[in-house]
Coordinates of C-alpha atoms in Angstrom, one line a residue:
M1 CA 29.2 211.8 -15.7
S2 CA 30.0 214.2 -18.1
Q3 CA 28.1 215.2 -21.7
Q4 CA 28.0 212.6 -24.0
P5 CA 30.1 213.5 -27.4
D6 CA 27.0 213.4 -30.1
N7 CA 28.8 210.9 -32.0
I8 CA 31.3 208.7 -31.7
I9 CA 33.9 207.3 -33.9
L10 CA 35.8 204.2 -33.7
I11 CA 39.1 203.5 -35.7
G12 CA 41.8 200.9 -35.7
M13 CA 43.2 198.1 -37.5
P14 CA 40.7 195.5 -39.1
G15 CA 40.5 192.6 -35.9
S16 CA 40.2 195.8 -33.6
G17 CA 37.1 195.2 -32.6
K18 CA 35.6 197.9 -34.2
S19 CA 32.4 197.4 -35.2
S20 CA 31.9 194.4 -31.8
V21 CA 32.5 197.3 -29.8
G22 CA 30.8 199.7 -31.7
V23 CA 27.5 197.8 -30.9
V24 CA 27.9 196.7 -27.4
L25 CA 28.9 200.5 -26.7
A26 CA 25.8 201.9 -28.9
K27 CA 23.6 199.4 -27.0
A28 CA 25.1 200.7 -23.7
L29 CA 24.7 204.4 -24.5
G30 CA 20.9 204.3 -25.9
Y31 CA 22.8 205.5 -28.7
H32 CA 22.3 204.6 -33.2
F33 CA 25.1 201.8 -34.4
L34 CA 26.4 202.4 -37.9
D35 CA 28.6 200.1 -40.1
V36 CA 30.4 202.3 -43.1
D37 CA 31.2 198.6 -44.6
L38 CA 27.9 197.6 -44.5
M39 CA 26.3 200.5 -46.1
I40 CA 29.2 200.9 -48.6
Q41 CA 28.0 197.1 -49.3
H42 CA 24.6 197.7 -49.3
Q43 CA 25.2 201.0 -52.0
E44 CA 27.4 199.3 -54.7
G45 CA 25.3 196.0 -54.3
A46 CA 28.8 193.8 -53.7
L47 CA 31.1 192.7 -51.0
L48 CA 34.1 195.1 -50.1
Q49 CA 35.8 192.3 -51.1
Q50 CA 34.2 192.1 -54.2
I51 CA 34.8 195.9 -54.9
L52 CA 38.4 196.1 -53.9
D53 CA 39.5 192.9 -57.1
T54 CA 37.3 194.5 -59.4
R55 CA 37.7 198.8 -58.9
G56 CA 41.0 198.1 -57.1
V57 CA 42.2 199.6 -54.2
D58 CA 42.3 203.5 -54.5
A59 CA 38.9 203.5 -56.3
F60 CA 37.3 201.3 -53.1
L61 CA 39.2 204.3 -50.7
D62 CA 37.4 207.0 -52.9
L63 CA 34.6 205.3 -52.2
E64 CA 34.6 204.9 -48.8
R65 CA 35.9 208.6 -48.6
D66 CA 32.6 209.6 -50.2
V67 CA 30.0 207.8 -48.1
I68 CA 32.4 209.0 -44.6
C69 CA 32.1 212.4 -45.8
A70 CA 28.6 211.8 -46.5
L71 CA 27.3 210.7 -42.9
D72 CA 24.6 212.9 -41.4
C73 CA 23.6 211.5 -37.9
R74 CA 23.5 212.3 -33.9
R75 CA 23.8 209.9 -31.1
T76 CA 25.7 207.4 -33.3
V77 CA 28.4 204.7 -32.6
V78 CA 30.2 205.0 -36.4
A79 CA 32.1 201.8 -37.3
P80 CA 33.9 203.0 -40.5
G81 CA 36.8 200.3 -41.9
G82 CA 40.4 200.4 -41.1
S83 CA 41.6 202.5 -44.4
C84 CA 39.1 205.1 -43.1
I85 CA 42.4 207.2 -42.7
C86 CA 43.6 206.6 -46.2
R87 CA 42.0 210.2 -46.7
E88 CA 42.5 213.5 -45.5
A89 CA 38.7 214.1 -46.4
S90 CA 37.6 211.1 -44.1
I91 CA 39.5 211.8 -41.2
E92 CA 38.3 215.4 -41.2
A93 CA 34.6 214.4 -41.8
M94 CA 35.0 211.7 -39.0
R95 CA 36.6 214.4 -36.3
A96 CA 33.7 216.8 -37.0
L97 CA 31.4 214.6 -37.1
G98 CA 32.1 213.6 -33.0
T99 CA 34.4 212.2 -31.1
V100 CA 37.1 209.7 -32.8
V101 CA 38.5 206.5 -30.5
Y102 CA 41.4 205.1 -31.6
L103 CA 40.8 201.2 -31.0
R104 CA 45.1 200.4 -30.5
L105 CA 46.1 196.8 -31.0
S106 CA 49.5 195.3 -31.5
P107 CA 51.0 194.0 -34.3
E108 CA 51.5 190.9 -33.6
E109 CA 47.9 190.8 -31.5
V110 CA 46.4 192.1 -35.6
E111 CA 47.8 189.1 -36.7
R112 CA 46.8 186.8 -34.7
R113 CA 43.2 187.7 -34.9
I114 CA 42.9 188.5 -38.7
H115 CA 42.7 184.6 -40.2
N116 CA 40.8 185.6 -43.8
L117 CA 42.7 188.3 -44.9
A118 CA 42.1 186.8 -48.9
T119 CA 38.4 187.4 -48.1
R120 CA 37.8 190.1 -45.5
G121 CA 37.7 193.1 -47.7
V122 CA 41.4 194.3 -46.4
A123 CA 42.3 196.9 -48.6
L124 CA 46.0 195.8 -49.0
R125 CA 47.8 197.0 -52.1
P126 CA 49.5 193.6 -54.4
G127 CA 51.9 191.8 -52.0
Q128 CA 51.6 194.6 -49.5
T129 CA 51.7 192.0 -45.9
M130 CA 49.3 193.1 -42.4
A131 CA 52.9 194.1 -41.0
A132 CA 53.6 196.8 -43.8
L133 CA 49.8 198.0 -43.7
Y134 CA 50.2 198.4 -39.9
Q135 CA 53.5 200.4 -40.1
E136 CA 51.6 202.2 -42.5
R137 CA 48.3 203.2 -40.5
A138 CA 49.2 203.6 -37.2
P139 CA 50.8 206.7 -37.2
R140 CA 47.5 207.8 -39.3
Y141 CA 45.5 206.2 -36.6
E142 CA 46.7 208.2 -33.9
R143 CA 46.9 211.7 -35.4
C144 CA 43.2 211.2 -36.6
A145 CA 41.9 209.9 -33.0
H146 CA 41.0 212.4 -30.0
L147 CA 41.4 209.4 -27.8
T148 CA 43.9 206.4 -27.9
V149 CA 42.2 203.2 -26.1
P150 CA 45.0 199.9 -25.7
V151 CA 42.7 196.7 -26.9
D152 CA 45.3 194.3 -26.4
G153 CA 44.3 190.9 -25.0
Q154 CA 40.9 192.5 -23.7
T155 CA 37.9 190.5 -23.8
L156 CA 34.6 192.3 -25.5
G157 CA 33.5 194.0 -22.3
E158 CA 36.7 194.6 -21.4
T159 CA 37.4 196.8 -23.7
V160 CA 33.6 198.7 -24.3
L161 CA 34.6 199.9 -20.7
A162 CA 37.7 201.0 -21.7
V163 CA 36.2 202.9 -24.2
R164 CA 33.6 204.1 -21.8
E165 CA 36.1 205.5 -19.3
A166 CA 38.3 207.1 -22.1
L167 CA 35.3 209.3 -23.1
G168 CA 34.3 209.7 -19.5
L169 CA 31.1 208.0 -19.5

């Protein structure tokens, strides 16, 4: 078996399974698990949607960047929010922290999986559709990732196995 990466960072659109896959992957590898969205909520004492509604998208993205740039962990699977690639400093910090794995979903699968858009805490600008968000973010995920794992139509277990295989674990 090849040497395990120090940290594994799972990126992708909302609904791609970053948190669910992250928990199972961490358990399988004996790693810690860190959910950046939960860190933000805990730090701010508010839900993501409340932060977005009261402060706006740009302030939220800056807050997310600050949390990502402050991460200091070892042997951890990190699940940042889907908007983690919206600030260049966040991309640089994630790539320096460990192996970045893009859980790639098709736009159709994202639409199928996401039903609670108004309350989920997705960093959408006023009037922006999920399709437009996908078009904006997909190239950034590709550029940020060390590895890309297609996850359409997979169960949680199949995705965890695909990520492990992509990592050579």
